[in-house]
Coordinates of C-alpha atoms in Angstrom, one line a residue:
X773 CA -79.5 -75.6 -149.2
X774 CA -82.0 -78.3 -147.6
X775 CA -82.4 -81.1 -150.0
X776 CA -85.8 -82.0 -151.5
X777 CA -87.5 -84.9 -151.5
X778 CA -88.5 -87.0 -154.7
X779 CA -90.4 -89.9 -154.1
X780 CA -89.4 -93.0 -156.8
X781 CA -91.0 -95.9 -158.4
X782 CA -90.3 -98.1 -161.6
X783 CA -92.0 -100.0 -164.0
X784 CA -90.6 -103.1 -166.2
X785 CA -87.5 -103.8 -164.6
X786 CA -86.4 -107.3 -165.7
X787 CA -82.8 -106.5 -164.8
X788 CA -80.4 -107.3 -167.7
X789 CA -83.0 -109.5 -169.5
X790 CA -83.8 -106.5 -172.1
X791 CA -84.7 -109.1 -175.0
X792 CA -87.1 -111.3 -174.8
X793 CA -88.8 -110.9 -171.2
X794 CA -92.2 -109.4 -170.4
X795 CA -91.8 -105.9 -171.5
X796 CA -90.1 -103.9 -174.1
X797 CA -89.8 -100.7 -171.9
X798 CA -88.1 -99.8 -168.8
X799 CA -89.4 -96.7 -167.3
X800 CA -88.3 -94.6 -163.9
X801 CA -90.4 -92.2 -162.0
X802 CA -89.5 -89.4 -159.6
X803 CA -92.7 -87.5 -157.9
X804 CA -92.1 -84.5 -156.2
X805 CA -95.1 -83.6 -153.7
X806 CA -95.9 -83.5 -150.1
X807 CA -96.6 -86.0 -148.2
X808 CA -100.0 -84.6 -147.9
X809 CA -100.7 -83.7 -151.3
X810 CA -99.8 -87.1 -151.9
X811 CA -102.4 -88.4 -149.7
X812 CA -104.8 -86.6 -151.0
X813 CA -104.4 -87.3 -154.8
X814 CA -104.1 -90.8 -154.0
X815 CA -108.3 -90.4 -152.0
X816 CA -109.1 -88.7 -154.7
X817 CA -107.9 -91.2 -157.2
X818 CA -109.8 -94.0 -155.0
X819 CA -112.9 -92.0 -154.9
X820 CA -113.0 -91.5 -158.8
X821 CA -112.7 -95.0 -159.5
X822 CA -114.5 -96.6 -156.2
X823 CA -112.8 -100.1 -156.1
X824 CA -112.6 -101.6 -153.2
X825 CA -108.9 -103.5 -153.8
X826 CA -106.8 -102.6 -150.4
X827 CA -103.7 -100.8 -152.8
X828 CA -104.7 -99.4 -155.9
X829 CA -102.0 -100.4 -159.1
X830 CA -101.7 -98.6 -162.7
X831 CA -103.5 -101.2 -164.0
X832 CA -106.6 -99.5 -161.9
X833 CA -105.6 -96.8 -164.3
X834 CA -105.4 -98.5 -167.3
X835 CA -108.6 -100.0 -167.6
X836 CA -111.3 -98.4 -170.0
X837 CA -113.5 -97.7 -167.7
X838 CA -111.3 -95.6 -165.6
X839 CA -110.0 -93.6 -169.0
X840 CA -111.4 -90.3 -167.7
X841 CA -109.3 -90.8 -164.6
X842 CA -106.2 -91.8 -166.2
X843 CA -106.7 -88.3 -168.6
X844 CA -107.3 -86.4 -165.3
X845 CA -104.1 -87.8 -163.7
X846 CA -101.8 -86.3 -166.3
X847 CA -103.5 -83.5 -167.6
X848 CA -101.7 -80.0 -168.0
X849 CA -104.2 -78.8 -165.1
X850 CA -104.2 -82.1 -163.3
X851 CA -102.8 -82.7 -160.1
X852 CA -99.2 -83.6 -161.4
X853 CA -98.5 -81.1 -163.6
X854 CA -94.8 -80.0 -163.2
X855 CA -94.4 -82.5 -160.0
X856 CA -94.4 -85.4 -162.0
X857 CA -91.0 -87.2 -164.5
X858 CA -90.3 -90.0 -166.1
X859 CA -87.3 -91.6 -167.8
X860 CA -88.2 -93.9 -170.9
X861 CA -85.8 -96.8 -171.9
X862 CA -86.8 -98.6 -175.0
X863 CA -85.0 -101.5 -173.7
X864 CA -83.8 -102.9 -177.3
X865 CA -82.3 -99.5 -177.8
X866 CA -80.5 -99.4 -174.8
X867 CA -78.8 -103.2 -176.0
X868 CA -77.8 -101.4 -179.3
X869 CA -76.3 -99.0 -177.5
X870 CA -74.4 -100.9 -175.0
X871 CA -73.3 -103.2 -178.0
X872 CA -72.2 -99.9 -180.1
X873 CA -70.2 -98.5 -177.0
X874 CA -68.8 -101.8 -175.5
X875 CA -67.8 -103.5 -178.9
X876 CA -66.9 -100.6 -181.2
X877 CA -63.7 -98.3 -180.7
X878 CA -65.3 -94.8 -180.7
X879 CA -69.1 -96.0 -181.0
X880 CA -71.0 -93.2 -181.1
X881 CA -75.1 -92.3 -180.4
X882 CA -75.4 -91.6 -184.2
X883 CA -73.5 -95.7 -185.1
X884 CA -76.4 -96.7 -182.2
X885 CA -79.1 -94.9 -184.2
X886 CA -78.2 -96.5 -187.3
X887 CA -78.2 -100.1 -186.1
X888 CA -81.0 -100.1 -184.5
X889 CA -83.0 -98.5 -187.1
X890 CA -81.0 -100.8 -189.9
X891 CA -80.4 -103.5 -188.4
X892 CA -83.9 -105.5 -188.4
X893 CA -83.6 -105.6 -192.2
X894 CA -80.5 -106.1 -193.3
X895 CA -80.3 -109.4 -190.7
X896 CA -83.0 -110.5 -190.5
X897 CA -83.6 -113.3 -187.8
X898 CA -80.0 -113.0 -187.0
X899 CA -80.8 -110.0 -185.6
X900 CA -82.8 -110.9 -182.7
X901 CA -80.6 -114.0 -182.4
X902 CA -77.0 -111.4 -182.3
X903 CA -78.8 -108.8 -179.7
X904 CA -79.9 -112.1 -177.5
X905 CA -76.7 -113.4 -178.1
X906 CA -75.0 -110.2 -177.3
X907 CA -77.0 -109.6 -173.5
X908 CA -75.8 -113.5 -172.7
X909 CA -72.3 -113.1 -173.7
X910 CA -72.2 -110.3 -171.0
X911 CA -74.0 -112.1 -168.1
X912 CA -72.3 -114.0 -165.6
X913 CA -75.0 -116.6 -165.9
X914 CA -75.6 -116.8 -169.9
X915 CA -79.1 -117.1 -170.8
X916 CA -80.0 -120.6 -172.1
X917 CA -80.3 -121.4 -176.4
X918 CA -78.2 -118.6 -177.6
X919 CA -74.1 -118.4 -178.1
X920 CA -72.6 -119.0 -174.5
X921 CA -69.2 -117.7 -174.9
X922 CA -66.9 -114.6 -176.6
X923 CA -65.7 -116.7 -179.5
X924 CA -69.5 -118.0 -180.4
X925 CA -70.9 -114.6 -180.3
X926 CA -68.0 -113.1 -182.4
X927 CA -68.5 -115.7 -184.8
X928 CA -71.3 -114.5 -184.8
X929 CA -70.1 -111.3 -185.5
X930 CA -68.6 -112.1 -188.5
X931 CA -70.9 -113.6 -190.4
X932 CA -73.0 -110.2 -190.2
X933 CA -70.3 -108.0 -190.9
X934 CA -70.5 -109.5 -194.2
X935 CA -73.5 -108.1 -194.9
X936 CA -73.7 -105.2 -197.3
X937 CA -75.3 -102.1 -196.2
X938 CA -74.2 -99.6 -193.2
X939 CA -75.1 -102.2 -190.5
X940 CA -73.0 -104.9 -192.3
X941 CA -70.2 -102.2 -191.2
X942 CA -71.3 -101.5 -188.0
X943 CA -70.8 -105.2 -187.3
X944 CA -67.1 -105.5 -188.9
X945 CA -66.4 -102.9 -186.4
X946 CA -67.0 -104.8 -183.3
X947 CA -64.6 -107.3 -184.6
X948 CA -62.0 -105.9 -182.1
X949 CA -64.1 -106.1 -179.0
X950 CA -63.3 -109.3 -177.9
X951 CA -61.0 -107.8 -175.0
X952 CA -63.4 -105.4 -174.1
X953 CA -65.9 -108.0 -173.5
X954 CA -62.9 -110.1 -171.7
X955 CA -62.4 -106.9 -169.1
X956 CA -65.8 -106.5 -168.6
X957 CA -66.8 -109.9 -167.6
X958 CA -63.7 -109.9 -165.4
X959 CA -64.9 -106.9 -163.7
X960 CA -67.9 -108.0 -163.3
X961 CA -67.1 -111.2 -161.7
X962 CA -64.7 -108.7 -158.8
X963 CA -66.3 -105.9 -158.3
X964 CA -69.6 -105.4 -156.5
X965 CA -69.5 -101.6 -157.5
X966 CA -70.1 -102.4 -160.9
X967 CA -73.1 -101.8 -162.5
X968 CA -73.9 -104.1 -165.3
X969 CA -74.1 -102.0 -168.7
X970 CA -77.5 -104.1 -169.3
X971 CA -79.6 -103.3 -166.5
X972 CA -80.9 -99.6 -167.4
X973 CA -82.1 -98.8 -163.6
X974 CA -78.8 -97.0 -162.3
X975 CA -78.7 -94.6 -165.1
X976 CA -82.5 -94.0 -165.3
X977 CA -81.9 -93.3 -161.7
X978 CA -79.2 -90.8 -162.5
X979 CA -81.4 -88.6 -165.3
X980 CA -84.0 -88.7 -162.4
X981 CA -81.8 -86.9 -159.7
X982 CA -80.3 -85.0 -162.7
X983 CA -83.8 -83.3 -163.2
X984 CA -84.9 -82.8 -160.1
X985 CA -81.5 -81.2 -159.2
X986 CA -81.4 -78.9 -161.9
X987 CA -81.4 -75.6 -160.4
X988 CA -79.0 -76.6 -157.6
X989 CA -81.4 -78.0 -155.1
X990 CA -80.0 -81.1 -153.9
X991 CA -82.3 -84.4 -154.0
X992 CA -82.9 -87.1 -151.4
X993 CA -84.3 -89.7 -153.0
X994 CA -87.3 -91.8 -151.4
X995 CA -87.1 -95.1 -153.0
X996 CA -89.5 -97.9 -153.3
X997 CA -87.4 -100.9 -152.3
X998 CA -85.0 -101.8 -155.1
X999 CA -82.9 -104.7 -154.7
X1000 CA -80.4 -103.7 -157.1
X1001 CA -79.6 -100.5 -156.1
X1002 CA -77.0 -102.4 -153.4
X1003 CA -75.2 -100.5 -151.2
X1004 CA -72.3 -100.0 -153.5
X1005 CA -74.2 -98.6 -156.4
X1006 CA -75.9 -95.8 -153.5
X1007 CA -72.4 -94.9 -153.2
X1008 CA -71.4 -94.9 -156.9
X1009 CA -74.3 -92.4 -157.4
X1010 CA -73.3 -90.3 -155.2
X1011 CA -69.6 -90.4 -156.1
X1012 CA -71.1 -89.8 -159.3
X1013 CA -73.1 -87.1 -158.4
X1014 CA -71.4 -85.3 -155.3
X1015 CA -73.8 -82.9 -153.2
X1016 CA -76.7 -83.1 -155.9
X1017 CA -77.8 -86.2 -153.8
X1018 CA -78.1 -85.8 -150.7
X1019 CA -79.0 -89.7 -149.6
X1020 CA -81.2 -92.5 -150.8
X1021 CA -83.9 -94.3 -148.3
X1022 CA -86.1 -97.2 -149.2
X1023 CA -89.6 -97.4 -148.4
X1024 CA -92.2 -99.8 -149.0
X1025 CA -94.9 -98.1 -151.5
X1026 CA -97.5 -98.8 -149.1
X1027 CA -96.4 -96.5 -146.5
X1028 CA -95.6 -93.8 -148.5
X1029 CA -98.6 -91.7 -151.1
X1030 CA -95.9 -90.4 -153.0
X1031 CA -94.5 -93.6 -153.7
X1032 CA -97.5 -94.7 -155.2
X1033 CA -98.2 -92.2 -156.9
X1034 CA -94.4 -92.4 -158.3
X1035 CA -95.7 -96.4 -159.0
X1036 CA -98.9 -94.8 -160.9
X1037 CA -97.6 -92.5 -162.6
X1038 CA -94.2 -95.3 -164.1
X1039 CA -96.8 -98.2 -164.5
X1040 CA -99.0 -96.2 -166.9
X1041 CA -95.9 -94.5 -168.7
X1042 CA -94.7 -98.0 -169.7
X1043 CA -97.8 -98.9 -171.1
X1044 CA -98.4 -95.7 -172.9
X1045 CA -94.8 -95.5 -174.2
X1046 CA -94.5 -99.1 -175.3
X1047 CA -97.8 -98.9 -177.3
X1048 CA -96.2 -95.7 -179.1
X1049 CA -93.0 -98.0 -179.5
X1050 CA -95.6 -100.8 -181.2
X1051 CA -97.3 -98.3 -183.7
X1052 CA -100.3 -98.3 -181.3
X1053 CA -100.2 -95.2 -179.5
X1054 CA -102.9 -93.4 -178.1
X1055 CA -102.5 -90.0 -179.5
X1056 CA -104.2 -88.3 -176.3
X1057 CA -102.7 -90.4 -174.2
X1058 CA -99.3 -90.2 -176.1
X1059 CA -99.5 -86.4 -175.8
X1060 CA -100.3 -85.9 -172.2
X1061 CA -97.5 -88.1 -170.9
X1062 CA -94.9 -86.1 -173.4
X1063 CA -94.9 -83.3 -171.1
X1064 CA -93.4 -85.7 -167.7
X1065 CA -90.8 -87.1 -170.5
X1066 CA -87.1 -86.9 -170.2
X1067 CA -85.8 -85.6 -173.2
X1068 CA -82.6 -87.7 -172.8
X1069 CA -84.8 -90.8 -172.4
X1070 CA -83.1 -93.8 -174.1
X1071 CA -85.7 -93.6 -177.3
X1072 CA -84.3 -93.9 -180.9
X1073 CA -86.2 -91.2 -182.0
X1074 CA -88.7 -88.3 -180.4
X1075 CA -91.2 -89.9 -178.1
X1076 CA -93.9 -88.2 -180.3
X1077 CA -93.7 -90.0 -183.8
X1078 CA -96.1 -88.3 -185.2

């Protein structure tokens, strides 16, 4: 079976800084349209909003003025409808999660669920200070004012798990982790095949070829360059995947419509999605992005709150 083509772009990556940076979401984008339909929604685009900027961003999109636009972009009937998808990672989530299934014998989704949802009010401050703590103690290069190394951050650990409540023993859970944490970093440090359980792009990149390889097609992914997708994780994908990839090339966006569109259509997700994450959503706008949404998006909770 001839593989098809998805066209890629993402939006927030900050690598393993998931606390604390620029952005609260992570989100990756996989078009799938010709190279001429590409090139045509992206003239169209131009011609509805008529700026004269030499490459055309989201943030084009994302102004007021250009609202109609944005609503015609991802409308049912609009020009992406069922070529368009988007994996969402609420990147404070996906720290929970990577704390619940490093640290915790057995953590499961449910334990992540809970500790995320609990944890800002039965700690407090300590909370943001354990989850910065926690995405330095895993970095080869710790980040600077928070516990540097495995016996500050289980210290850490301690005091929390004697808190009351369910997070309290969530915490006293992770007490045992301290070796986990140990292989990691040394695994880490070795291997250039590893892919650091902080930085969310590798598996966003997997749901991605995961949907658009759902009926058995195989996928070649055309990638807007991506430093961290290294040679060696190209090969753990496909190891991981077998003949549901079919190869990875990088491109600049520039030289390719349905990269940009792929950049469009990430850079306004992000926005939208981290506004419903802040208890600002659009609804309309919340709405029409739901359909492009990976249902196994790393999101506490349904992407629709309401």
């Amino acid at each position: 079976m001839n593989p098809v083509e998805i066209a890629c772009d993402e939006s927030g990556s900050e690598g393993e800084n998931l606390v604390g940076g620029e952005t609260d979401v992570f989100v990756h984008a996989g078009i799938r349209m010709s190279p001429a339909a590409a090139e045509a929604c992206v003239r169209e685009i131009r011609r509805r909003i008529g700026s004269p900027a030499e490459e055309y961003k989201a943030n084009h999109l994302l102004r007021a003025k250009h609202r109609p636009v944005l609503e015609w972009l991802l409308d049912p009937a609009g020009p992406l409808a069922g070529r368009g998808h988007v994996h969402l990672t609420d990147k404070t989530f996906f720290a929970v999660r990577a704390a619940v299934t490093l640290l915790a014998e057995h953590g499961t989704a449910a334990m992540a669920r809970t500790l995320h949802r609990e944890g800002p009010a039965a700690f407090g401050a300590d909370w943001d200070f354990f989850l910065a703590a926690f995405t330095s103690v895993l970095r080869l290069r710790p980040r600077r004012g928070v516990p540097t190394s495995p016996a500050e951050f289980f210290a850490l650990v301690a005091k929390l798990a004697d808190m009351p409540g369910e997070a309290g023993g969530i915490m006293g859970r992770f007490a045992g982790g301290g070796d986990r944490v140990a292989a990691y970093r040394s695994r880490l440090a070795t291997d250039a095949s590893v892919v650091p359980v902080l930085d969310p792009l590798v598996p966003a990149v997997l749901h991605t070829i995961r949907h658009w390889s759902a009926d058995g097609t195989p996928v070649a992914l055309v990638h807007d360059e991506q430093l961290a997708l290294t040679a060696e994780r190209v090969l753990q994908l496909k190891a991981t995947l077998g003949s549901r990839l079919a190869g990875v090339r990088f491109v600049d966006s520039r030289s390719d419509a349905r990269v940009q569109i792929a950049d469009f259509l990430a850079g306004v997700a992000r926005r939208i999605a981290s506004e419903e994450l802040n208890a600002r959503g659009d609804a309309t706008l919340t709405a029409l992005l739901q359909s492009f949404v990976d249902a196994d998006s790393v999101w506490a909770g349904p992407f629709v709150s309401r």
